[in-house]
Tab-separated table of C-alpha atoms in Angstrom:
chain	number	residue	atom	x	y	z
A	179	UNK	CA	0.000	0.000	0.000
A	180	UNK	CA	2.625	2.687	0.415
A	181	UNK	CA	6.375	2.675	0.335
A	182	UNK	CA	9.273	4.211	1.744
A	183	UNK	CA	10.761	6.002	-1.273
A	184	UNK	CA	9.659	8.547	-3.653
A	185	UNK	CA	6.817	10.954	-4.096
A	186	UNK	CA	4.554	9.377	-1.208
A	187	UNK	CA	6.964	8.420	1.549
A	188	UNK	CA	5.625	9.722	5.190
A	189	UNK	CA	6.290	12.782	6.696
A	190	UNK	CA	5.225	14.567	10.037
A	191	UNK	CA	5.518	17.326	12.406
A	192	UNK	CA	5.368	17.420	15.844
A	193	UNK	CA	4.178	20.465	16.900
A	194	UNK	CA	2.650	22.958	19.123
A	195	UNK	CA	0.395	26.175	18.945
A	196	UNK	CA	0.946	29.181	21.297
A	197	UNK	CA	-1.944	31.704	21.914
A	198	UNK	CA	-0.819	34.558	24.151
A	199	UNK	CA	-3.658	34.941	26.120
A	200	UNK	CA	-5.966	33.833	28.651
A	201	UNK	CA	-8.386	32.295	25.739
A	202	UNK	CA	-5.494	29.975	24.629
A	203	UNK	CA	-8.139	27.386	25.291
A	204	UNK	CA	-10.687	28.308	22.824
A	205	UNK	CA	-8.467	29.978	20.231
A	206	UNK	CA	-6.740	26.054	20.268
A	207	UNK	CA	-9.964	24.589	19.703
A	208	UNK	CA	-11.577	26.462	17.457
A	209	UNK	CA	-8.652	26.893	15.290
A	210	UNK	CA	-8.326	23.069	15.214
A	211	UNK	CA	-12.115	23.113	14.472
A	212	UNK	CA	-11.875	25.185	11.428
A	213	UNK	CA	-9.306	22.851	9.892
A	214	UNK	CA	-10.010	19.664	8.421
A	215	UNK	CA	-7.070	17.365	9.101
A	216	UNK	CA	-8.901	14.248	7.829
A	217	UNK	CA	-6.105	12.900	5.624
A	218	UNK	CA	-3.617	13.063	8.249
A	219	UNK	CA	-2.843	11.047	11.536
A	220	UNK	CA	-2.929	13.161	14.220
A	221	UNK	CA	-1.989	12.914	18.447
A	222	UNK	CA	-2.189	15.331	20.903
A	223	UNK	CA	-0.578	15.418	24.307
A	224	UNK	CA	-0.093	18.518	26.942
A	225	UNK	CA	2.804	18.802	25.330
A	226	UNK	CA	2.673	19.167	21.137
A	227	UNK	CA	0.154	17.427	18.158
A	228	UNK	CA	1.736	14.741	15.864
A	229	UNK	CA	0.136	15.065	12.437
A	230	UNK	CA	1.743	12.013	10.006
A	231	UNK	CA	1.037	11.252	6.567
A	232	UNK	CA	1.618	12.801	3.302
A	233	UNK	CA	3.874	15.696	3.046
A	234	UNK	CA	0.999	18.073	1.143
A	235	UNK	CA	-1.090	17.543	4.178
A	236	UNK	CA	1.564	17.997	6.450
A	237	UNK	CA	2.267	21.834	5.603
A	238	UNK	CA	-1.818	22.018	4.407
A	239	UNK	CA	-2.899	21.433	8.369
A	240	UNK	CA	-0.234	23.560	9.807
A	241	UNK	CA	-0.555	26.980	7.947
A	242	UNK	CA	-4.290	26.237	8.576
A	243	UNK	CA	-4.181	25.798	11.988
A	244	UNK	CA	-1.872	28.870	12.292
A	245	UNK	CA	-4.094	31.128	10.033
A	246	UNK	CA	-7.374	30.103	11.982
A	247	UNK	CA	-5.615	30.877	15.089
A	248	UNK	CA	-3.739	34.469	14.389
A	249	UNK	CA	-7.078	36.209	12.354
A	250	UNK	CA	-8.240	36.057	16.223
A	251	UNK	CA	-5.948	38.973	16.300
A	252	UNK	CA	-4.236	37.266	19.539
A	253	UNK	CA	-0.388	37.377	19.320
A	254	UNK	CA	0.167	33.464	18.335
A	255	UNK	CA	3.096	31.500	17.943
A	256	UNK	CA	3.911	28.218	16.380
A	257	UNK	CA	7.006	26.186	17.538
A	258	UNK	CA	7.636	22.908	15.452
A	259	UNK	CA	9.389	20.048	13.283
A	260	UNK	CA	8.311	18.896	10.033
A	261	UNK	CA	10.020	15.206	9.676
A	262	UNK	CA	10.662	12.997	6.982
A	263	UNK	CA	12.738	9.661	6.076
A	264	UNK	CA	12.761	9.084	10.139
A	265	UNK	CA	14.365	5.679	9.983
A	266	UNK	CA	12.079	4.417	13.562
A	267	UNK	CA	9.271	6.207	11.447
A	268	UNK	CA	6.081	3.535	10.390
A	269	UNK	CA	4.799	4.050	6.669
A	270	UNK	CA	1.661	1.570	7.846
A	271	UNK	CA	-1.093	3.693	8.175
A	272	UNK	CA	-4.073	3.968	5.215
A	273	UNK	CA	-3.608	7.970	5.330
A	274	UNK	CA	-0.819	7.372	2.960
A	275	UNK	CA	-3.815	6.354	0.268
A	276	UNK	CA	-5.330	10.067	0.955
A	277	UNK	CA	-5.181	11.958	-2.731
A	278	UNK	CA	-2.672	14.900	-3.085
A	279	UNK	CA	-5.502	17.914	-2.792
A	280	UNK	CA	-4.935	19.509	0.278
A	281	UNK	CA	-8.113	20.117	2.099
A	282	UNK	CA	-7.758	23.781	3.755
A	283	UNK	CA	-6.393	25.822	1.117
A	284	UNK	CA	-9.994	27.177	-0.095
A	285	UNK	CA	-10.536	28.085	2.850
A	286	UNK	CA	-7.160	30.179	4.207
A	287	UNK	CA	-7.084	32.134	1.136
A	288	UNK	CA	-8.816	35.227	2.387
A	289	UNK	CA	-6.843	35.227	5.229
A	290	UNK	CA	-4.463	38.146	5.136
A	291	UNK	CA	-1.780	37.479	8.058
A	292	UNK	CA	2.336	38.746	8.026
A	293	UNK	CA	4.644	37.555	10.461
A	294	UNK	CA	8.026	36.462	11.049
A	295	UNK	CA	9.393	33.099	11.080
A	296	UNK	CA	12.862	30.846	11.775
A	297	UNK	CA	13.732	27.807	9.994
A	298	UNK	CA	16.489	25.639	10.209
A	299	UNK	CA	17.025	22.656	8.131
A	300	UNK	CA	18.903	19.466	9.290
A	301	UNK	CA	19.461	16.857	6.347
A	302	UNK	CA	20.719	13.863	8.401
A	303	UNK	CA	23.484	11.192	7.882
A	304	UNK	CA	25.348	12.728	5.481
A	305	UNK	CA	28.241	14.666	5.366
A	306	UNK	CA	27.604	17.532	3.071
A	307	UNK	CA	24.640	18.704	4.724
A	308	UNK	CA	25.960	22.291	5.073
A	309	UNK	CA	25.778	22.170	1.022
A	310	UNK	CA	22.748	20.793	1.364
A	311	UNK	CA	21.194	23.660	3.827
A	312	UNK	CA	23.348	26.478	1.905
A	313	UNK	CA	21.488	25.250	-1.580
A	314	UNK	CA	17.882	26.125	0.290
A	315	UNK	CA	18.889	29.205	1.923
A	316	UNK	CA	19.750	30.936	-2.063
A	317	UNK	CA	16.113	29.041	-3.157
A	318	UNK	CA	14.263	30.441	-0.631
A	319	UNK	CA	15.521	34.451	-1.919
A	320	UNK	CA	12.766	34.144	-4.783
A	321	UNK	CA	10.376	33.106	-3.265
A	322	UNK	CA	8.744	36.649	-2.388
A	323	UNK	CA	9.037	36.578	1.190
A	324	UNK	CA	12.033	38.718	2.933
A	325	UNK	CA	14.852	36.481	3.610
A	326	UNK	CA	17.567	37.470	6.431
A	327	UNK	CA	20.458	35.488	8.125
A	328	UNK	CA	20.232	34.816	12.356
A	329	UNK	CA	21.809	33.039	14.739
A	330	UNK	CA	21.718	28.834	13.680
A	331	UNK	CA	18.238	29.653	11.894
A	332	UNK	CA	16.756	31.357	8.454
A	333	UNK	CA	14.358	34.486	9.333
A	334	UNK	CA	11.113	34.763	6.547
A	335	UNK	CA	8.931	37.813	6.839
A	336	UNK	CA	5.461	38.147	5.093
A	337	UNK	CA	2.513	36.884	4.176
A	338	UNK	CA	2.015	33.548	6.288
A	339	UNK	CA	0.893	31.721	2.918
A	340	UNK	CA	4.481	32.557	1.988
A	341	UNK	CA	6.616	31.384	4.296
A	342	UNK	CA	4.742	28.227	4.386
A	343	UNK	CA	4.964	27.966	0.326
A	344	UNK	CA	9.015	28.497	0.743
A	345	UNK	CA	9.054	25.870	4.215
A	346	UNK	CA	7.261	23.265	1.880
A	347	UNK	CA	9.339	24.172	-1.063
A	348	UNK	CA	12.383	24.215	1.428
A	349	UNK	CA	12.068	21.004	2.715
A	350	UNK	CA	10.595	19.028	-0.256
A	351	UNK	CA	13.739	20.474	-2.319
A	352	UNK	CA	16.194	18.993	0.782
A	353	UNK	CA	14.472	15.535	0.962
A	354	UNK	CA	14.350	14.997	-2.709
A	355	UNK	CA	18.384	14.553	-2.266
A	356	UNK	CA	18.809	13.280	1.418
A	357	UNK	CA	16.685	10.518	3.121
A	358	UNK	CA	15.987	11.730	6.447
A	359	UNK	CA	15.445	15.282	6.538
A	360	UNK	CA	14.098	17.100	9.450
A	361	UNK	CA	13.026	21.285	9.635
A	362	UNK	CA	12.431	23.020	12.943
A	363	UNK	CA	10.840	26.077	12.724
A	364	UNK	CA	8.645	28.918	14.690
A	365	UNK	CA	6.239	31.430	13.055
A	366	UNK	CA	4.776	34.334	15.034
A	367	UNK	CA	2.495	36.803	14.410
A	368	UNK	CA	0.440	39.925	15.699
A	369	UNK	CA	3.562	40.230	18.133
A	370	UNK	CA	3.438	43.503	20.088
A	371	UNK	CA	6.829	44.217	19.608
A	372	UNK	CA	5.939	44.863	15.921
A	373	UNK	CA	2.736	47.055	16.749
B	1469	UNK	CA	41.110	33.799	23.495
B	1470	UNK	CA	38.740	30.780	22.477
B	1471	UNK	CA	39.187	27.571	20.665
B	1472	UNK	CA	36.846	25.553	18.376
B	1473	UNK	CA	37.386	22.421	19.753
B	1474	UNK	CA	37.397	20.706	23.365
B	1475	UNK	CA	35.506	21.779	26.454
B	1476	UNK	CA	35.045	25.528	25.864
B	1477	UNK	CA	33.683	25.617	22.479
B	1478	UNK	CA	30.019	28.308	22.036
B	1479	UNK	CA	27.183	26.651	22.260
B	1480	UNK	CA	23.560	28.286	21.700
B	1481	UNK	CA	20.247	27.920	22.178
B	1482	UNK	CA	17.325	30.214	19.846
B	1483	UNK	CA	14.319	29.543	21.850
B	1484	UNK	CA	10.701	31.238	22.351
B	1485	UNK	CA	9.129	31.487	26.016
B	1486	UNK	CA	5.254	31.297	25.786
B	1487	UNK	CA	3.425	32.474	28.148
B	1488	UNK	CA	-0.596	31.382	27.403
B	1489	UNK	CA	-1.730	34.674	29.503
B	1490	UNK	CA	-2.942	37.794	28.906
B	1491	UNK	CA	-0.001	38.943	30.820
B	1492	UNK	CA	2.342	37.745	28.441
B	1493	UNK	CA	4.731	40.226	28.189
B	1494	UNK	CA	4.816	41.032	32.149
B	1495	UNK	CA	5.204	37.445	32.774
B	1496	UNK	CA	8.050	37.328	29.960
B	1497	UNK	CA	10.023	40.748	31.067
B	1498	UNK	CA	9.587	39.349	34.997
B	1499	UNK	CA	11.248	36.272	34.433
B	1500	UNK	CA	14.174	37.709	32.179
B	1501	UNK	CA	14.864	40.366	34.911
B	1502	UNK	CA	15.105	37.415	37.722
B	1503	UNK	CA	17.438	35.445	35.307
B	1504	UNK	CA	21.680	36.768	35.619
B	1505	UNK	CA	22.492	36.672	31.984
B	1506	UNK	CA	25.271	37.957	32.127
B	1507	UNK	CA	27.728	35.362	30.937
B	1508	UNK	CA	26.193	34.844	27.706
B	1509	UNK	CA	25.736	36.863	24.562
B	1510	UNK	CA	21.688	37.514	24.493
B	1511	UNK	CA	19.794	38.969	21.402
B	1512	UNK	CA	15.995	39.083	21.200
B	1513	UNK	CA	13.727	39.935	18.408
B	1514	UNK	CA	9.692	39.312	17.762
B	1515	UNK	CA	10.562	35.566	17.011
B	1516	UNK	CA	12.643	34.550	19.731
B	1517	UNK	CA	15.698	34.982	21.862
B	1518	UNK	CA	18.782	33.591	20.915
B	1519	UNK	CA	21.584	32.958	23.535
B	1520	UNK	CA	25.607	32.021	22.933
B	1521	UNK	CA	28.169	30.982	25.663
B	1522	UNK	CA	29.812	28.251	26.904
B	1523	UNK	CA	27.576	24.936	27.487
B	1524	UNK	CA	27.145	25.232	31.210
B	1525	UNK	CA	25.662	28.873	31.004
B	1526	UNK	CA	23.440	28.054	27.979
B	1527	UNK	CA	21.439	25.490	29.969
B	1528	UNK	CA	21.246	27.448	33.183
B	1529	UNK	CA	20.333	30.198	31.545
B	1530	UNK	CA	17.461	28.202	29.803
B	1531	UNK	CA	16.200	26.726	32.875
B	1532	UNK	CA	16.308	29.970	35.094
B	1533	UNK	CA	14.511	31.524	32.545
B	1534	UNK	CA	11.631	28.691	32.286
B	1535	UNK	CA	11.284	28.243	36.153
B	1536	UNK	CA	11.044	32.126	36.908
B	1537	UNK	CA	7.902	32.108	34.349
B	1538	UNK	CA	6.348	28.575	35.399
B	1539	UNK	CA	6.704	29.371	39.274
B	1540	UNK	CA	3.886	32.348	38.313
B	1541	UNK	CA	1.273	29.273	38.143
B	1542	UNK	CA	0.459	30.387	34.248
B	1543	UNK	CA	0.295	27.663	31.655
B	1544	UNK	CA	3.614	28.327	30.017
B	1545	UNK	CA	5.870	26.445	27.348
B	1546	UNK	CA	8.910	26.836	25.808
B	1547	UNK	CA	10.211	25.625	22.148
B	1548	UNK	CA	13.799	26.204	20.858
B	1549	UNK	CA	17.462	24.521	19.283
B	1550	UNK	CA	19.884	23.799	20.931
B	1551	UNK	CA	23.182	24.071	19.466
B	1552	UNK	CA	27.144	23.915	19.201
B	1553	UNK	CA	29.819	23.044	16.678
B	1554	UNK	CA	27.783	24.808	14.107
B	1555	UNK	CA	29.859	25.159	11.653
B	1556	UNK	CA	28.247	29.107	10.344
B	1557	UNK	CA	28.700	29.762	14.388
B	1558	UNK	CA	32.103	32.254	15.549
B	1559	UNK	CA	33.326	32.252	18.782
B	1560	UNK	CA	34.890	35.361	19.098
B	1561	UNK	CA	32.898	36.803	21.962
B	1562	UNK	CA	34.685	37.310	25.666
B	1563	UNK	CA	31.645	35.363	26.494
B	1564	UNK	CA	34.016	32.310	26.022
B	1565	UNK	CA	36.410	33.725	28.828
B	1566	UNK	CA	33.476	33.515	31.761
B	1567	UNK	CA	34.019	31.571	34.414
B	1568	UNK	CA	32.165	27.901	34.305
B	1569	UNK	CA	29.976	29.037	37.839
B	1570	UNK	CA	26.441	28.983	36.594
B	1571	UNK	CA	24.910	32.271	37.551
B	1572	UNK	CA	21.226	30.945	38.024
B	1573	UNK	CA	21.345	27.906	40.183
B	1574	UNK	CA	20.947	29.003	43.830
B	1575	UNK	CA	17.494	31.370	43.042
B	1576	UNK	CA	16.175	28.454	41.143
B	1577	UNK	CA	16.822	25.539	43.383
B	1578	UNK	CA	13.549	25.972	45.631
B	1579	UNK	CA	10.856	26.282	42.519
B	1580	UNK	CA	9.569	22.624	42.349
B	1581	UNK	CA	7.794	22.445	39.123
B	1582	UNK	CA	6.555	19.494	37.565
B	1583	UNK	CA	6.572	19.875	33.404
B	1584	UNK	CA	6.456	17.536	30.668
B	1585	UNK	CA	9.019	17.771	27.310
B	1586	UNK	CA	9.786	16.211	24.081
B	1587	UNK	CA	12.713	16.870	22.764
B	1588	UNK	CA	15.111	15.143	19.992
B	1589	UNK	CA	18.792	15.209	19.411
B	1590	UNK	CA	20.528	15.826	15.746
B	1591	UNK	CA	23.973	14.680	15.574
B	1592	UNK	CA	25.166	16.472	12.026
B	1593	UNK	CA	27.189	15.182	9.489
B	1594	UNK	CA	27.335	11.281	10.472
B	1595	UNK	CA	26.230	8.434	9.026
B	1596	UNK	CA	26.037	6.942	12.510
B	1597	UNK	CA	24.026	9.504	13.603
B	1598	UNK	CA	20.954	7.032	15.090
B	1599	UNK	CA	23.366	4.598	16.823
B	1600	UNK	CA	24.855	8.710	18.448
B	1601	UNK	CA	20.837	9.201	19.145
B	1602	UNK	CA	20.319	6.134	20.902
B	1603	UNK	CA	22.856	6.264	23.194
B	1604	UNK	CA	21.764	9.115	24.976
B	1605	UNK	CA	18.167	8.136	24.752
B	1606	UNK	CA	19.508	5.232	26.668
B	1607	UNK	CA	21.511	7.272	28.732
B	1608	UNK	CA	18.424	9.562	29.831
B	1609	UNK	CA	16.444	6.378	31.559
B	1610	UNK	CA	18.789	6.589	34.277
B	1611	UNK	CA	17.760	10.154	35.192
B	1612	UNK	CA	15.371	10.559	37.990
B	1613	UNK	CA	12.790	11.564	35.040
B	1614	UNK	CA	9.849	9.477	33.476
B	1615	UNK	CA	11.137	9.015	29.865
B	1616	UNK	CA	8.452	7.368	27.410
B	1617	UNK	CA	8.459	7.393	23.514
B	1618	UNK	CA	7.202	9.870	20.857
B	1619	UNK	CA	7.271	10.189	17.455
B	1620	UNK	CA	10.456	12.090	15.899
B	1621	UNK	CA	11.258	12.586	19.977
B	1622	UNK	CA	11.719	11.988	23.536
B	1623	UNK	CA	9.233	12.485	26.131
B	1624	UNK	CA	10.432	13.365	29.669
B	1625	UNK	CA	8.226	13.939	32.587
B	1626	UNK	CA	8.967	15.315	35.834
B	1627	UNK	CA	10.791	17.872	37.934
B	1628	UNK	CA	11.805	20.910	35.910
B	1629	UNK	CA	15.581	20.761	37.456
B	1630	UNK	CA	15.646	17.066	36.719
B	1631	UNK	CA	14.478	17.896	32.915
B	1632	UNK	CA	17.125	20.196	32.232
B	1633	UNK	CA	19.755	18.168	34.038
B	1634	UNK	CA	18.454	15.293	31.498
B	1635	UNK	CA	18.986	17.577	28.482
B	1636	UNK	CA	22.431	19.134	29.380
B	1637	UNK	CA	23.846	15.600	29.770
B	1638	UNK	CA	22.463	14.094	26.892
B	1639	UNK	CA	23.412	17.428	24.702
B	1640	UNK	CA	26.522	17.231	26.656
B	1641	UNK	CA	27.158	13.368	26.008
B	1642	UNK	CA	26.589	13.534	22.210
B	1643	UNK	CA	29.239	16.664	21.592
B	1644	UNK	CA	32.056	14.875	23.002
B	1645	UNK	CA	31.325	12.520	20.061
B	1646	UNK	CA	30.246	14.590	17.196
B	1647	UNK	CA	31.223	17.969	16.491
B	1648	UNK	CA	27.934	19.541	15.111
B	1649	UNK	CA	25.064	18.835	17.203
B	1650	UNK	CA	21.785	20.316	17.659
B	1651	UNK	CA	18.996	19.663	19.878
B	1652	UNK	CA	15.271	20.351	19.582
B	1653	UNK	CA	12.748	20.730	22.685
B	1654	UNK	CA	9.178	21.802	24.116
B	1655	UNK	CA	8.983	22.079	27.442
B	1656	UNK	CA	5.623	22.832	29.236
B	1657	UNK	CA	4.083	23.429	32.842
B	1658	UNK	CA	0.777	24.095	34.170
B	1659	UNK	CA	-1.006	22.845	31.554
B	1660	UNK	CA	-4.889	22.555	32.122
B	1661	UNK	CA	-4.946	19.233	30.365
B	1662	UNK	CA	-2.769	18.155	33.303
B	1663	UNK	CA	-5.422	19.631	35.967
């Protein structure tokens, strides 16, 4: 049913969203209400979510769930890793049958949101993964978000489709030549230090 | 001044502090005015804070930091990267010629704060790199913390000091072996699903 290489091998992220404010309850909730994360696999703890399945889905869910949560207005955060080629990773779960049309995009495109996000991408087990990450960093200039160096990370600013468009491209790009590729990252917006 | 290599080499750590309160920012500015940074470079923007010393200061720093928000009873998290041997990083800072006394550890030792985390180490540039990540995951179950499985990480549960005790020796553990590592983790306390 699925397989380990090529164009539908699993990926995941393992990760958590951060209202600022005393409705973090709701604004979780609802946000994950809005979304429809039916073609992924998906855990929750106190801690973080696990999403699993295809890699369109993957980045589909997450800008969704950080678009429904930051038109609140709230200052929201996002703090996680997108995952792929994990060797201890399982491929055995039907959501890898889901079709490639992501499920929230008609729905996020009137959303109008900037903000500012860090990346960092870790291709694994190899020895030239500085080429690797360096060959991302120049694909990621054209990609019409604002693209600026920091401390062990990438910074995007603009619109939030954006910087997930050049994370997916980012990371698709990366695990297209290495096996196990993994992408931390944290996207914040409606920050008061920007107000 | 400072070397590359051996036991005073710059570490990092770009991390977020989330506070899920209307009083983020009080609850944010109180803690960092509790926590003595003064042994490591410190540079905050919108996104996140970013930190740079040697190892020892990096993870008290961290910790102080975390337990001076928690201790306020709020529902608070915190995501970053740990890192060192980066190979973009410099180490010419005096911050290299501190003193290894951590700065923190006396305020902090009477906050008991239980917290849950997941975190996940990324030893760069090896082939071996899974064998380098079990080891330590091994390592951890020795460590006065509940550890349990998650996917693409490590859950530990327990005492706050205990946590980052667990973290700093596994971190800690895995440098001495491979020169670029990083280290991913969510840390979290007072969490109403834990009420």
């Amino acid at each position: 049913m699925t397989n380990q290489c090529g164009t539908s091998r699993i990926a995941g992220c393992q990760f958590t969203l951060y209202p600022m404010s005393d409705n973090f309850v709701d604004i979780i909730l609802s946000a994950l209400d809005e979304v429809d994360s039916s073609k992924v696999w998906k855990d929750t703890d106190d801690v973080s979510t696990c999403i699993r399945g295809k890699m369109v889905h993957i980045f589909d869910v997450t800008e969704a769930i950080f678009l429904h949560a930051a038109k609140t207005g709230e200052h929201v955060a996002m703090s996680g890793t997108f995952s792929i080629g994990c060797p201890g990773d399982s491929s055995g779960d039907v959501y890898m049958d889901e079709t490639d049309e992501p499920q929230n995009q008609a729905n996020i495109q009137s959303i109008e949101q900037e903000a500012g996000c860090k990346f960092a991408l870790y291709p694994m087990g190899r020895e030239d993964y500085m080429e690797q990450i360096m060959n991302q960093i120049d694909l990621s200039k054209s990609r019409g978000v604002k693209v600026s160096a920091s401390h062990y990370a990438t910074r995007l600013d603009g619109d939030v489709k954006d910087i997930f468009r050049t994370l997916h491209e980012s990371f698709d790009q990366v695990q297209q030549e290495v096996s196990h590729v993994t992408m931390t990252f944290t996207v914040s917006a409606n920050s008061p230090s920007n107000r």
